Amino acid sequence: MHRARKAFGNVNPQHKIARLQRSDAGDTLQVIGAGLPRTGTSSLKAALEILGFDPCHHMVECFERPNQSILFANLIETKSNPNTTPDEVARSAAAVKKALRGYRAAVDAPTCEVYVELLALFPNAKVVLSVRDSDEQWWKSFKGTVGVQLGVLYPTLIYPVGFLREQQKLVWVIKKQWSRLTGGPIDQKQLRRIVRR
């Protein structure tokens, strides 16, 4: 929030002129972020909340609400499995929709992995795609932060902490999805394909 205030000045979030018009429907997601982690999603979250699209869902929410990690992981696995029926995907998506009740926006992972399904559930939502200046900048930022969770050491260290374990399962499901998309291991070359998708 501090970075956003620094970038946008001292905007009073309660000031009517500084806020965008909210929908009357309190359970409607109005903005869906399709950008990958490390593409400015924290700043985007802060900006959306300043503009009145609050609260905004972000991966951080999955730390605070481990059940969300389970629901998102289930949707990602269900939609990626060629043997699942459309009804199974719809049921899984409905569970995620219920978990997002009360949010006006959603960005970062796991939202970026299911933005198509979320758009089907919230057809009036606007989709925002955040990107980095270059693939190399994205990889450097990703590798030093989120990418650590894709290794072996991090999951071993956090395993005793229940809520982190659930969040890590979600990270592994996303990693599996990215491996399917790239047809290979998660490395800089392969992830460039995802960044360009």
PDB file of C-alpha atoms in Angstrom:
ATOM      1  CA  MET A   1       0.000   0.000   0.000  1.00  0.00           C
ATOM      2  CA  HIS A   2       2.898   2.325   0.793  1.00  0.00           C
ATOM      3  CA  ARG A   3       4.324   1.935  -2.739  1.00  0.00           C
ATOM      4  CA  ALA A   4       0.941   2.675  -4.292  1.00  0.00           C
ATOM      5  CA  ARG A   5       0.452   5.783  -2.146  1.00  0.00           C
ATOM      6  CA  LYS A   6       3.954   6.902  -3.131  1.00  0.00           C
ATOM      7  CA  ALA A   7       3.137   6.391  -6.814  1.00  0.00           C
ATOM      8  CA  PHE A   8      -0.365   7.896  -6.745  1.00  0.00           C
ATOM      9  CA  GLY A   9       0.063  10.540  -4.058  1.00  0.00           C
ATOM     10  CA  ASN A  10      -2.130  10.893  -1.014  1.00  0.00           C
ATOM     11  CA  VAL A  11      -5.414   9.745  -2.488  1.00  0.00           C
ATOM     12  CA  ASN A  12      -8.138   9.524   0.103  1.00  0.00           C
ATOM     13  CA  PRO A  13      -9.813   6.165  -0.680  1.00  0.00           C
ATOM     14  CA  GLN A  14     -13.071   7.459   0.807  1.00  0.00           C
ATOM     15  CA  HIS A  15     -13.232  10.430  -1.553  1.00  0.00           C
ATOM     16  CA  LYS A  16     -15.966   9.836  -4.123  1.00  0.00           C
ATOM     17  CA  ILE A  17     -14.032  11.393  -6.985  1.00  0.00           C
ATOM     18  CA  ALA A  18     -10.962   9.220  -6.323  1.00  0.00           C
ATOM     19  CA  ARG A  19     -12.967   5.987  -6.474  1.00  0.00           C
ATOM     20  CA  LEU A  20     -14.409   4.266  -9.474  1.00  0.00           C
ATOM     21  CA  GLN A  21     -18.086   3.416  -9.505  1.00  0.00           C
ATOM     22  CA  ARG A  22     -18.762   0.183  -7.632  1.00  0.00           C
ATOM     23  CA  SER A  23     -21.291  -2.352  -8.781  1.00  0.00           C
ATOM     24  CA  ASP A  24     -24.340  -2.883  -6.591  1.00  0.00           C
ATOM     25  CA  ALA A  25     -23.637  -6.618  -6.625  1.00  0.00           C
ATOM     26  CA  GLY A  26     -21.360  -7.237  -3.619  1.00  0.00           C
ATOM     27  CA  ASP A  27     -20.375 -10.739  -4.700  1.00  0.00           C
ATOM     28  CA  THR A  28     -19.241  -9.792  -8.191  1.00  0.00           C
ATOM     29  CA  LEU A  29     -15.603  -9.912  -9.192  1.00  0.00           C
ATOM     30  CA  GLN A  30     -15.103  -6.810 -11.332  1.00  0.00           C
ATOM     31  CA  VAL A  31     -11.397  -7.070 -12.234  1.00  0.00           C
ATOM     32  CA  ILE A  32      -9.456 -10.253 -13.033  1.00  0.00           C
ATOM     33  CA  GLY A  33      -5.676 -10.133 -13.310  1.00  0.00           C
ATOM     34  CA  ALA A  34      -4.200 -12.463 -15.919  1.00  0.00           C
ATOM     35  CA  GLY A  35      -0.574 -11.479 -15.241  1.00  0.00           C
ATOM     36  CA  LEU A  36       1.907 -13.938 -13.801  1.00  0.00           C
ATOM     37  CA  PRO A  37       3.523 -13.437 -10.391  1.00  0.00           C
ATOM     38  CA  ARG A  38       6.362 -10.876 -10.357  1.00  0.00           C
ATOM     39  CA  THR A  39       4.695  -8.685 -13.003  1.00  0.00           C
ATOM     40  CA  GLY A  40       3.689  -5.911 -10.618  1.00  0.00           C
ATOM     41  CA  THR A  41       0.724  -7.739  -9.147  1.00  0.00           C
ATOM     42  CA  SER A  42       1.257  -6.388  -5.612  1.00  0.00           C
ATOM     43  CA  SER A  43       1.284  -2.833  -6.939  1.00  0.00           C
ATOM     44  CA  LEU A  44      -1.748  -3.626  -9.085  1.00  0.00           C
ATOM     45  CA  LYS A  45      -3.557  -4.983  -6.017  1.00  0.00           C
ATOM     46  CA  ALA A  46      -2.762  -1.812  -4.062  1.00  0.00           C
ATOM     47  CA  ALA A  47      -3.853   0.427  -6.945  1.00  0.00           C
ATOM     48  CA  LEU A  48      -7.126  -1.459  -7.444  1.00  0.00           C
ATOM     49  CA  GLU A  49      -7.909  -1.194  -3.743  1.00  0.00           C
ATOM     50  CA  ILE A  50      -7.210   2.562  -3.783  1.00  0.00           C
ATOM     51  CA  LEU A  51      -9.567   2.859  -6.749  1.00  0.00           C
ATOM     52  CA  GLY A  52     -12.346   1.083  -4.870  1.00  0.00           C
ATOM     53  CA  PHE A  53     -11.967  -2.504  -6.041  1.00  0.00           C
ATOM     54  CA  ASP A  54     -11.365  -3.744  -2.536  1.00  0.00           C
ATOM     55  CA  PRO A  55     -10.702  -6.182  -1.261  1.00  0.00           C
ATOM     56  CA  CYS A  56      -8.489  -7.559  -4.015  1.00  0.00           C
ATOM     57  CA  HIS A  57      -7.477 -11.227  -3.887  1.00  0.00           C
ATOM     58  CA  HIS A  58      -3.764 -12.039  -4.208  1.00  0.00           C
ATOM     59  CA  MET A  59      -1.648 -15.126  -3.469  1.00  0.00           C
ATOM     60  CA  VAL A  60      -1.106 -13.659  -0.002  1.00  0.00           C
ATOM     61  CA  GLU A  61      -4.760 -14.482   0.719  1.00  0.00           C
ATOM     62  CA  CYS A  62      -3.964 -18.171   0.274  1.00  0.00           C
ATOM     63  CA  PHE A  63      -1.522 -17.914   3.187  1.00  0.00           C
ATOM     64  CA  GLU A  64      -4.232 -16.455   5.367  1.00  0.00           C
ATOM     65  CA  ARG A  65      -6.963 -18.801   4.133  1.00  0.00           C
ATOM     66  CA  PRO A  66      -5.416 -22.224   3.388  1.00  0.00           C
ATOM     67  CA  ASN A  67      -8.761 -23.573   2.188  1.00  0.00           C
ATOM     68  CA  GLN A  68      -8.475 -21.237  -0.802  1.00  0.00           C
ATOM     69  CA  SER A  69      -5.209 -22.949  -1.787  1.00  0.00           C
ATOM     70  CA  ILE A  70      -7.014 -26.280  -1.841  1.00  0.00           C
ATOM     71  CA  LEU A  71      -9.933 -24.960  -3.925  1.00  0.00           C
ATOM     72  CA  PHE A  72      -7.702 -23.221  -6.480  1.00  0.00           C
ATOM     73  CA  ALA A  73      -5.401 -26.254  -6.741  1.00  0.00           C
ATOM     74  CA  ASN A  74      -8.424 -28.462  -7.346  1.00  0.00           C
ATOM     75  CA  LEU A  75      -9.699 -26.188 -10.125  1.00  0.00           C
ATOM     76  CA  ILE A  76      -6.289 -26.049 -11.829  1.00  0.00           C
ATOM     77  CA  GLU A  77      -5.931 -29.839 -11.681  1.00  0.00           C
ATOM     78  CA  THR A  78      -9.523 -30.432 -12.782  1.00  0.00           C
ATOM     79  CA  LYS A  79      -9.363 -28.129 -15.792  1.00  0.00           C
ATOM     80  CA  SER A  80      -5.978 -29.569 -16.823  1.00  0.00           C
ATOM     81  CA  ASN A  81      -7.092 -33.196 -16.677  1.00  0.00           C
ATOM     82  CA  PRO A  82      -8.337 -34.372 -20.096  1.00  0.00           C
ATOM     83  CA  ASN A  83     -10.487 -37.031 -18.398  1.00  0.00           C
ATOM     84  CA  THR A  84     -12.619 -34.633 -16.367  1.00  0.00           C
ATOM     85  CA  THR A  85     -16.080 -33.694 -17.528  1.00  0.00           C
ATOM     86  CA  PRO A  86     -17.289 -30.132 -18.047  1.00  0.00           C
ATOM     87  CA  ASP A  87     -19.593 -30.640 -15.038  1.00  0.00           C
ATOM     88  CA  GLU A  88     -16.593 -31.455 -12.817  1.00  0.00           C
ATOM     89  CA  VAL A  89     -14.795 -28.314 -13.966  1.00  0.00           C
ATOM     90  CA  ALA A  90     -17.978 -26.278 -13.386  1.00  0.00           C
ATOM     91  CA  ARG A  91     -18.352 -27.645  -9.841  1.00  0.00           C
ATOM     92  CA  SER A  92     -14.721 -26.889  -9.054  1.00  0.00           C
ATOM     93  CA  ALA A  93     -15.044 -23.383 -10.519  1.00  0.00           C
ATOM     94  CA  ALA A  94     -18.216 -22.796  -8.485  1.00  0.00           C
ATOM     95  CA  ALA A  95     -16.295 -23.663  -5.303  1.00  0.00           C
ATOM     96  CA  VAL A  96     -13.626 -21.079  -6.201  1.00  0.00           C
ATOM     97  CA  LYS A  97     -16.361 -18.539  -6.977  1.00  0.00           C
ATOM     98  CA  LYS A  98     -17.798 -19.119  -3.516  1.00  0.00           C
ATOM     99  CA  ALA A  99     -14.321 -18.656  -1.963  1.00  0.00           C
ATOM    100  CA  LEU A 100     -13.979 -15.334  -3.813  1.00  0.00           C
ATOM    101  CA  ARG A 101     -17.285 -14.027  -2.456  1.00  0.00           C
ATOM    102  CA  GLY A 102     -16.768 -10.507  -1.216  1.00  0.00           C
ATOM    103  CA  TYR A 103     -13.713  -9.783  -3.375  1.00  0.00           C
ATOM    104  CA  ARG A 104     -14.086  -7.128  -6.073  1.00  0.00           C
ATOM    105  CA  ALA A 105     -10.814  -7.982  -7.824  1.00  0.00           C
ATOM    106  CA  ALA A 106      -8.286 -10.815  -8.032  1.00  0.00           C
ATOM    107  CA  VAL A 107      -4.678 -10.711  -9.281  1.00  0.00           C
ATOM    108  CA  ASP A 108      -1.456 -12.783  -9.194  1.00  0.00           C
ATOM    109  CA  ALA A 109      -1.364 -16.541  -8.806  1.00  0.00           C
ATOM    110  CA  PRO A 110      -3.527 -18.534  -8.584  1.00  0.00           C
ATOM    111  CA  THR A 111      -5.927 -16.170 -10.388  1.00  0.00           C
ATOM    112  CA  CYS A 112      -3.713 -15.982 -13.473  1.00  0.00           C
ATOM    113  CA  GLU A 113      -3.966 -19.770 -13.838  1.00  0.00           C
ATOM    114  CA  VAL A 114      -7.770 -19.753 -13.938  1.00  0.00           C
ATOM    115  CA  TYR A 115      -8.604 -16.352 -15.418  1.00  0.00           C
ATOM    116  CA  VAL A 116     -10.528 -17.944 -18.299  1.00  0.00           C
ATOM    117  CA  GLU A 117     -12.734 -19.909 -15.905  1.00  0.00           C
ATOM    118  CA  LEU A 118     -13.209 -16.833 -13.703  1.00  0.00           C
ATOM    119  CA  LEU A 119     -14.207 -14.758 -16.720  1.00  0.00           C
ATOM    120  CA  ALA A 120     -16.846 -17.377 -17.548  1.00  0.00           C
ATOM    121  CA  LEU A 121     -18.185 -17.013 -13.983  1.00  0.00           C
ATOM    122  CA  PHE A 122     -17.944 -13.216 -14.003  1.00  0.00           C
ATOM    123  CA  PRO A 123     -18.591 -12.255 -17.665  1.00  0.00           C
ATOM    124  CA  ASN A 124     -18.796  -8.519 -16.944  1.00  0.00           C
ATOM    125  CA  ALA A 125     -15.375  -8.401 -15.285  1.00  0.00           C
ATOM    126  CA  LYS A 126     -12.494  -6.586 -16.936  1.00  0.00           C
ATOM    127  CA  VAL A 127      -9.259  -8.514 -17.486  1.00  0.00           C
ATOM    128  CA  VAL A 128      -5.934  -6.808 -16.784  1.00  0.00           C
ATOM    129  CA  LEU A 129      -2.711  -8.344 -18.095  1.00  0.00           C
ATOM    130  CA  SER A 130       0.385  -7.173 -16.233  1.00  0.00           C
ATOM    131  CA  VAL A 131       3.798  -7.867 -17.783  1.00  0.00           C
ATOM    132  CA  ARG A 132       7.491  -7.120 -17.157  1.00  0.00           C
ATOM    133  CA  ASP A 133       9.675  -5.058 -19.489  1.00  0.00           C
ATOM    134  CA  SER A 134      11.457  -8.198 -20.688  1.00  0.00           C
ATOM    135  CA  ASP A 135      11.506 -11.947 -20.210  1.00  0.00           C
ATOM    136  CA  GLU A 136      14.970 -11.657 -18.645  1.00  0.00           C
ATOM    137  CA  GLN A 137      13.818  -9.154 -16.022  1.00  0.00           C
ATOM    138  CA  TRP A 138      10.837 -11.334 -15.192  1.00  0.00           C
ATOM    139  CA  TRP A 139      12.984 -14.464 -14.840  1.00  0.00           C
ATOM    140  CA  LYS A 140      15.524 -12.708 -12.574  1.00  0.00           C
ATOM    141  CA  SER A 141      12.749 -11.444 -10.301  1.00  0.00           C
ATOM    142  CA  PHE A 142      10.851 -14.739 -10.351  1.00  0.00           C
ATOM    143  CA  LYS A 143      13.893 -16.932  -9.725  1.00  0.00           C
ATOM    144  CA  GLY A 144      14.945 -14.986  -6.651  1.00  0.00           C
ATOM    145  CA  THR A 145      11.503 -14.918  -5.023  1.00  0.00           C
ATOM    146  CA  VAL A 146       8.609 -17.133  -6.090  1.00  0.00           C
ATOM    147  CA  GLY A 147      10.912 -19.537  -7.929  1.00  0.00           C
ATOM    148  CA  VAL A 148      12.456 -20.601  -4.626  1.00  0.00           C
ATOM    149  CA  GLN A 149       9.177 -22.375  -3.835  1.00  0.00           C
ATOM    150  CA  LEU A 150       9.611 -24.564  -6.910  1.00  0.00           C
ATOM    151  CA  GLY A 151      12.813 -26.104  -5.560  1.00  0.00           C
ATOM    152  CA  VAL A 152      13.222 -28.947  -3.076  1.00  0.00           C
ATOM    153  CA  LEU A 153      14.627 -27.150  -0.018  1.00  0.00           C
ATOM    154  CA  TYR A 154      11.769 -24.695   0.580  1.00  0.00           C
ATOM    155  CA  PRO A 155       8.989 -27.334   0.752  1.00  0.00           C
ATOM    156  CA  THR A 156      11.124 -29.404   3.119  1.00  0.00           C
ATOM    157  CA  LEU A 157      11.646 -26.444   5.454  1.00  0.00           C
ATOM    158  CA  ILE A 158       8.006 -25.347   5.568  1.00  0.00           C
ATOM    159  CA  TYR A 159       6.435 -28.827   5.733  1.00  0.00           C
ATOM    160  CA  PRO A 160       5.803 -28.686   9.517  1.00  0.00           C
ATOM    161  CA  VAL A 161       3.745 -25.488   9.120  1.00  0.00           C
ATOM    162  CA  GLY A 162       0.243 -26.599   8.119  1.00  0.00           C
ATOM    163  CA  PHE A 163      -1.019 -23.480   6.328  1.00  0.00           C
ATOM    164  CA  LEU A 164       2.244 -23.149   4.379  1.00  0.00           C
ATOM    165  CA  ARG A 165       2.007 -26.812   3.413  1.00  0.00           C
ATOM    166  CA  GLU A 166      -1.425 -26.192   1.815  1.00  0.00           C
ATOM    167  CA  GLN A 167      -0.085 -23.169  -0.032  1.00  0.00           C
ATOM    168  CA  GLN A 168       2.913 -25.196  -1.211  1.00  0.00           C
ATOM    169  CA  LYS A 169       0.565 -27.838  -2.657  1.00  0.00           C
ATOM    170  CA  LEU A 170      -0.977 -25.067  -4.744  1.00  0.00           C
ATOM    171  CA  VAL A 171       2.486 -23.980  -5.915  1.00  0.00           C
ATOM    172  CA  TRP A 172       3.280 -27.579  -6.963  1.00  0.00           C
ATOM    173  CA  VAL A 173       0.001 -27.820  -8.902  1.00  0.00           C
ATOM    174  CA  ILE A 174       0.873 -24.584 -10.712  1.00  0.00           C
ATOM    175  CA  LYS A 175       4.373 -25.937 -11.414  1.00  0.00           C
ATOM    176  CA  LYS A 176       2.816 -29.093 -12.882  1.00  0.00           C
ATOM    177  CA  GLN A 177       0.514 -26.951 -15.031  1.00  0.00           C
ATOM    178  CA  TRP A 178       3.460 -24.893 -16.301  1.00  0.00           C
ATOM    179  CA  SER A 179       5.373 -28.099 -17.094  1.00  0.00           C
ATOM    180  CA  ARG A 180       2.399 -29.276 -19.146  1.00  0.00           C
ATOM    181  CA  LEU A 181       2.249 -25.955 -20.988  1.00  0.00           C
ATOM    182  CA  THR A 182       5.965 -25.899 -21.787  1.00  0.00           C
ATOM    183  CA  GLY A 183       6.393 -29.607 -22.345  1.00  0.00           C
ATOM    184  CA  GLY A 184       9.442 -29.712 -20.121  1.00  0.00           C
ATOM    185  CA  PRO A 185      11.148 -28.696 -16.894  1.00  0.00           C
ATOM    186  CA  ILE A 186      10.680 -25.289 -15.336  1.00  0.00           C
ATOM    187  CA  ASP A 187      13.703 -23.262 -16.382  1.00  0.00           C
ATOM    188  CA  GLN A 188      14.287 -19.850 -17.906  1.00  0.00           C
ATOM    189  CA  LYS A 189      13.934 -21.008 -21.495  1.00  0.00           C
ATOM    190  CA  GLN A 190      10.728 -22.941 -20.863  1.00  0.00           C
ATOM    191  CA  LEU A 191       9.128 -20.238 -18.736  1.00  0.00           C
ATOM    192  CA  ARG A 192       9.623 -17.697 -21.510  1.00  0.00           C
ATOM    193  CA  ARG A 193       6.922 -19.606 -23.386  1.00  0.00           C
ATOM    194  CA  ILE A 194       4.531 -19.036 -20.493  1.00  0.00           C
ATOM    195  CA  VAL A 195       5.427 -15.362 -20.202  1.00  0.00           C
ATOM    196  CA  ARG A 196       4.621 -14.949 -23.903  1.00  0.00           C
ATOM    197  CA  ARG A 197       1.332 -16.895 -23.779  1.00  0.00           C
TER     198      ARG A 197
END
